[in-house]
Structure formats: structure tokens, C-alpha cells
Amino acid sequence: MIKKQGKALFSILFLISVLLASFFPVAGSNNVSFAASSYDYILVFPRDRYPETGAHIKDAIAAGKSDVCTIERDGTRERRAESLKGYPPKKGYDRDEWPMAMCLEGGRGADIRYINPSDNRGAGSWVGNKLSKYADGTRIKFIVN
């Protein structure tokens, strides 16, 4: 009888520990289930194809800018104008912004970098193509490889 109660108690404690572990991931682990609610999809940006843009995104995120883009196409023009204030055009360069103006996180306070136009425009076209299938309000987590 005592042996059965011991097994039952062990089973209950084991089940509780498994449930608790799923709610409280181990510090330093790569468990993303807890953070998954902050985005809908992941987009891996190809830094090897667009090195200047990739470096800019990676640096801006490391400096505290959002790695999530909430797509909101309405207002893109206004957010772009807001983000580029104080950054005049430079001959031979594009002004790259992170977060992008098509993201709700873009606009005032965006990180701006002058980069090669072909890199910037190629990256913009690539991202635009990848995100075209997603509706406004979709949250995309960017990872630069």
C-alpha cells in the first residue's frame, strides 16, 4: 500500500515539475516557446546577399531597436519622413532605416545608416517580396544570419 502511494506521489510530483518547466524556461536556454507570443512569423535575412543592410539591421537590433516588425502599410510615407529627419541625402548613398517605415515600430527614432544603393534597394525588394503575403498587423521577427 505504501509503495503504491509512493509511486502515485512520485508521478504527481513529476507531472507538476514538467508543467512548471514549460512555464519557466531555464535561464540561458534556447527555449522560444515563452517569447513566441510576441511575433507571428520569423524571417531570416540573408546577410551574405545584402551585407551592408544585414550589418545595419544586426547593429540596430543589438543597440536596442526592435527585432519585430508589425506590418502596417498605411502610414509608411509619414513614418519614413519622420525617421529621415535630420539625415540629408548624400550623393552615392541611400539612407537605410531600421525599423523599416512599413513597420509600426518604424518612424521617429529609427536607426539610420548611409549604405550602398544597390545593397539597400536589393534588400528592400527582397524583404518586400517576402512580406507581401502577410496582412497588416502581422508581426515578423527578423533574424540576420
PDB file of C-alpha atoms in Angstrom:
ATOM      1  CA  MET A   1       0.000   0.000   0.000  1.00  0.00           C
ATOM      2  CA  ILE A   2       2.749   2.453   0.964  1.00  0.00           C
ATOM      3  CA  LYS A   3       4.671   1.513  -2.165  1.00  0.00           C
ATOM      4  CA  LYS A   4       1.621   2.389  -4.352  1.00  0.00           C
ATOM      5  CA  GLN A   5       1.201   5.727  -2.579  1.00  0.00           C
ATOM      6  CA  GLY A   6       4.894   6.481  -3.108  1.00  0.00           C
ATOM      7  CA  LYS A   7       4.625   5.759  -6.842  1.00  0.00           C
ATOM      8  CA  ALA A   8       1.489   7.900  -7.112  1.00  0.00           C
ATOM      9  CA  LEU A   9       3.150  10.766  -5.230  1.00  0.00           C
ATOM     10  CA  PHE A  10       6.229  10.493  -7.434  1.00  0.00           C
ATOM     11  CA  SER A  11       4.051  10.558 -10.566  1.00  0.00           C
ATOM     12  CA  ILE A  12       2.183  13.636  -9.364  1.00  0.00           C
ATOM     13  CA  LEU A  13       5.398  15.489  -8.459  1.00  0.00           C
ATOM     14  CA  PHE A  14       6.948  14.568 -11.784  1.00  0.00           C
ATOM     15  CA  LEU A  15       3.909  15.852 -13.677  1.00  0.00           C
ATOM     16  CA  ILE A  16       3.942  19.116 -11.701  1.00  0.00           C
ATOM     17  CA  SER A  17       7.664  19.628 -12.408  1.00  0.00           C
ATOM     18  CA  VAL A  18       7.142  19.074 -16.147  1.00  0.00           C
ATOM     19  CA  LEU A  19       4.278  21.567 -16.203  1.00  0.00           C
ATOM     20  CA  LEU A  20       6.268  24.155 -14.258  1.00  0.00           C
ATOM     21  CA  ALA A  21       9.287  23.717 -16.549  1.00  0.00           C
ATOM     22  CA  SER A  22       7.136  24.569 -19.556  1.00  0.00           C
ATOM     23  CA  PHE A  23       6.099  27.870 -17.962  1.00  0.00           C
ATOM     24  CA  PHE A  24       9.513  28.836 -16.578  1.00  0.00           C
ATOM     25  CA  PRO A  25      12.262  28.103 -19.094  1.00  0.00           C
ATOM     26  CA  VAL A  26      15.788  27.613 -17.817  1.00  0.00           C
ATOM     27  CA  ALA A  27      17.860  30.804 -17.921  1.00  0.00           C
ATOM     28  CA  GLY A  28      20.198  30.784 -20.900  1.00  0.00           C
ATOM     29  CA  SER A  29      18.283  28.086 -22.732  1.00  0.00           C
ATOM     30  CA  ASN A  30      17.156  28.461 -26.319  1.00  0.00           C
ATOM     31  CA  ASN A  31      13.534  27.810 -25.378  1.00  0.00           C
ATOM     32  CA  VAL A  32      11.497  30.219 -27.516  1.00  0.00           C
ATOM     33  CA  SER A  33       8.043  28.989 -26.544  1.00  0.00           C
ATOM     34  CA  PHE A  34       7.724  31.705 -23.918  1.00  0.00           C
ATOM     35  CA  ALA A  35       8.574  34.546 -26.343  1.00  0.00           C
ATOM     36  CA  ALA A  36       6.665  33.144 -29.300  1.00  0.00           C
ATOM     37  CA  SER A  37       3.598  35.209 -28.439  1.00  0.00           C
ATOM     38  CA  SER A  38       5.458  38.410 -29.375  1.00  0.00           C
ATOM     39  CA  TYR A  39       5.603  37.543 -33.089  1.00  0.00           C
ATOM     40  CA  ASP A  40       3.732  35.543 -35.706  1.00  0.00           C
ATOM     41  CA  TYR A  41       6.495  34.520 -38.117  1.00  0.00           C
ATOM     42  CA  ILE A  42      10.269  34.536 -38.380  1.00  0.00           C
ATOM     43  CA  LEU A  43      12.143  35.939 -41.386  1.00  0.00           C
ATOM     44  CA  VAL A  44      15.823  35.058 -41.712  1.00  0.00           C
ATOM     45  CA  PHE A  45      17.527  37.927 -43.518  1.00  0.00           C
ATOM     46  CA  PRO A  46      20.358  36.863 -45.884  1.00  0.00           C
ATOM     47  CA  ARG A  47      23.324  38.984 -44.789  1.00  0.00           C
ATOM     48  CA  ASP A  48      25.517  37.244 -47.366  1.00  0.00           C
ATOM     49  CA  ARG A  49      23.362  38.677 -50.189  1.00  0.00           C
ATOM     50  CA  TYR A  50      22.913  42.153 -48.684  1.00  0.00           C
ATOM     51  CA  PRO A  51      25.899  42.655 -46.363  1.00  0.00           C
ATOM     52  CA  GLU A  52      25.511  46.379 -45.627  1.00  0.00           C
ATOM     53  CA  THR A  53      21.798  46.160 -44.918  1.00  0.00           C
ATOM     54  CA  GLY A  54      22.274  42.978 -42.894  1.00  0.00           C
ATOM     55  CA  ALA A  55      25.014  44.596 -40.807  1.00  0.00           C
ATOM     56  CA  HIS A  56      22.808  47.635 -40.231  1.00  0.00           C
ATOM     57  CA  ILE A  57      19.820  45.562 -39.071  1.00  0.00           C
ATOM     58  CA  LYS A  58      22.011  43.436 -36.801  1.00  0.00           C
ATOM     59  CA  ASP A  59      23.739  46.502 -35.280  1.00  0.00           C
ATOM     60  CA  ALA A  60      20.461  48.377 -34.787  1.00  0.00           C
ATOM     61  CA  ILE A  61      18.874  45.409 -33.008  1.00  0.00           C
ATOM     62  CA  ALA A  62      21.990  44.993 -30.851  1.00  0.00           C
ATOM     63  CA  ALA A  63      21.668  48.703 -29.943  1.00  0.00           C
ATOM     64  CA  GLY A  64      18.104  48.153 -28.716  1.00  0.00           C
ATOM     65  CA  LYS A  65      15.892  48.651 -31.761  1.00  0.00           C
ATOM     66  CA  SER A  66      13.056  46.163 -32.196  1.00  0.00           C
ATOM     67  CA  ASP A  67      13.729  42.865 -33.945  1.00  0.00           C
ATOM     68  CA  VAL A  68       9.988  42.576 -34.620  1.00  0.00           C
ATOM     69  CA  CYS A  69       8.248  44.385 -37.463  1.00  0.00           C
ATOM     70  CA  THR A  70       4.494  44.795 -37.124  1.00  0.00           C
ATOM     71  CA  ILE A  71       3.393  45.284 -40.711  1.00  0.00           C
ATOM     72  CA  GLU A  72       1.328  48.444 -41.204  1.00  0.00           C
ATOM     73  CA  ARG A  73       1.470  49.685 -44.770  1.00  0.00           C
ATOM     74  CA  ASP A  74      -0.763  52.707 -44.115  1.00  0.00           C
ATOM     75  CA  GLY A  75       1.413  55.482 -42.759  1.00  0.00           C
ATOM     76  CA  THR A  76       4.633  54.243 -44.372  1.00  0.00           C
ATOM     77  CA  ARG A  77       5.295  57.578 -46.070  1.00  0.00           C
ATOM     78  CA  GLU A  78       4.785  59.529 -42.838  1.00  0.00           C
ATOM     79  CA  ARG A  79       6.984  57.165 -40.793  1.00  0.00           C
ATOM     80  CA  ARG A  80       9.745  57.353 -43.417  1.00  0.00           C
ATOM     81  CA  ALA A  81       9.679  61.169 -43.419  1.00  0.00           C
ATOM     82  CA  GLU A  82       9.800  61.148 -39.609  1.00  0.00           C
ATOM     83  CA  SER A  83      12.699  58.700 -39.420  1.00  0.00           C
ATOM     84  CA  LEU A  84      14.810  60.506 -42.028  1.00  0.00           C
ATOM     85  CA  LYS A  85      14.501  63.962 -40.420  1.00  0.00           C
ATOM     86  CA  GLY A  86      17.989  65.251 -39.761  1.00  0.00           C
ATOM     87  CA  TYR A  87      19.605  62.845 -42.226  1.00  0.00           C
ATOM     88  CA  PRO A  88      20.052  64.701 -45.519  1.00  0.00           C
ATOM     89  CA  PRO A  89      20.600  62.707 -48.703  1.00  0.00           C
ATOM     90  CA  LYS A  90      24.251  62.018 -49.603  1.00  0.00           C
ATOM     91  CA  LYS A  91      25.374  61.579 -53.176  1.00  0.00           C
ATOM     92  CA  GLY A  92      26.094  57.923 -53.920  1.00  0.00           C
ATOM     93  CA  TYR A  93      24.296  56.581 -50.826  1.00  0.00           C
ATOM     94  CA  ASP A  94      20.826  55.519 -49.716  1.00  0.00           C
ATOM     95  CA  ARG A  95      19.538  56.146 -46.232  1.00  0.00           C
ATOM     96  CA  ASP A  96      18.643  52.785 -44.737  1.00  0.00           C
ATOM     97  CA  GLU A  97      16.299  52.774 -41.760  1.00  0.00           C
ATOM     98  CA  TRP A  98      15.678  50.224 -39.056  1.00  0.00           C
ATOM     99  CA  PRO A  99      12.968  49.502 -38.126  1.00  0.00           C
ATOM    100  CA  MET A 100      11.597  49.951 -41.621  1.00  0.00           C
ATOM    101  CA  ALA A 101       8.925  52.530 -42.333  1.00  0.00           C
ATOM    102  CA  MET A 102       6.398  49.830 -43.264  1.00  0.00           C
ATOM    103  CA  CYS A 103       6.560  48.672 -39.635  1.00  0.00           C
ATOM    104  CA  LEU A 104       4.622  50.284 -36.808  1.00  0.00           C
ATOM    105  CA  GLU A 105       7.930  50.268 -34.906  1.00  0.00           C
ATOM    106  CA  GLY A 106       9.497  52.480 -37.609  1.00  0.00           C
ATOM    107  CA  GLY A 107       9.390  56.256 -37.819  1.00  0.00           C
ATOM    108  CA  ARG A 108      10.750  58.636 -35.204  1.00  0.00           C
ATOM    109  CA  GLY A 109      13.827  57.252 -33.507  1.00  0.00           C
ATOM    110  CA  ALA A 110      14.655  54.716 -36.202  1.00  0.00           C
ATOM    111  CA  ASP A 111      18.319  53.915 -36.698  1.00  0.00           C
ATOM    112  CA  ILE A 112      19.593  55.429 -39.955  1.00  0.00           C
ATOM    113  CA  ARG A 113      22.702  54.392 -41.882  1.00  0.00           C
ATOM    114  CA  TYR A 114      24.063  55.557 -45.220  1.00  0.00           C
ATOM    115  CA  ILE A 115      24.686  52.493 -47.387  1.00  0.00           C
ATOM    116  CA  ASN A 116      25.289  51.426 -50.973  1.00  0.00           C
ATOM    117  CA  PRO A 117      22.117  51.948 -53.041  1.00  0.00           C
ATOM    118  CA  SER A 118      22.254  48.556 -54.773  1.00  0.00           C
ATOM    119  CA  ASP A 119      22.539  46.754 -51.418  1.00  0.00           C
ATOM    120  CA  ASN A 120      19.706  48.797 -49.902  1.00  0.00           C
ATOM    121  CA  ARG A 121      17.364  48.504 -52.862  1.00  0.00           C
ATOM    122  CA  GLY A 122      18.065  44.805 -53.372  1.00  0.00           C
ATOM    123  CA  ALA A 123      17.375  44.167 -49.690  1.00  0.00           C
ATOM    124  CA  GLY A 124      14.212  46.279 -49.813  1.00  0.00           C
ATOM    125  CA  SER A 125      12.952  44.361 -52.805  1.00  0.00           C
ATOM    126  CA  TRP A 126      13.787  41.017 -51.155  1.00  0.00           C
ATOM    127  CA  VAL A 127      12.032  41.947 -47.890  1.00  0.00           C
ATOM    128  CA  GLY A 128       9.041  43.442 -49.718  1.00  0.00           C
ATOM    129  CA  ASN A 129       8.639  40.264 -51.735  1.00  0.00           C
ATOM    130  CA  LYS A 130       8.864  38.050 -48.632  1.00  0.00           C
ATOM    131  CA  LEU A 131       6.384  40.159 -46.644  1.00  0.00           C
ATOM    132  CA  SER A 132       3.867  40.760 -49.457  1.00  0.00           C
ATOM    133  CA  LYS A 133       1.851  37.677 -48.468  1.00  0.00           C
ATOM    134  CA  TYR A 134       1.286  38.914 -44.910  1.00  0.00           C
ATOM    135  CA  ALA A 135      -1.593  41.153 -43.839  1.00  0.00           C
ATOM    136  CA  ASP A 136      -1.233  44.361 -41.869  1.00  0.00           C
ATOM    137  CA  GLY A 137      -0.912  43.586 -38.193  1.00  0.00           C
ATOM    138  CA  THR A 138       1.294  40.532 -38.773  1.00  0.00           C
ATOM    139  CA  ARG A 139       4.358  40.552 -36.510  1.00  0.00           C
ATOM    140  CA  ILE A 140       7.565  39.381 -38.147  1.00  0.00           C
ATOM    141  CA  LYS A 141      10.683  38.616 -36.120  1.00  0.00           C
ATOM    142  CA  PHE A 142      13.853  39.388 -38.099  1.00  0.00           C
ATOM    143  CA  ILE A 143      16.929  37.261 -37.655  1.00  0.00           C
ATOM    144  CA  VAL A 144      20.091  38.214 -39.541  1.00  0.00           C
ATOM    145  CA  ASN A 145      22.233  35.220 -40.375  1.00  0.00           C
TER     146      ASN A 145
END
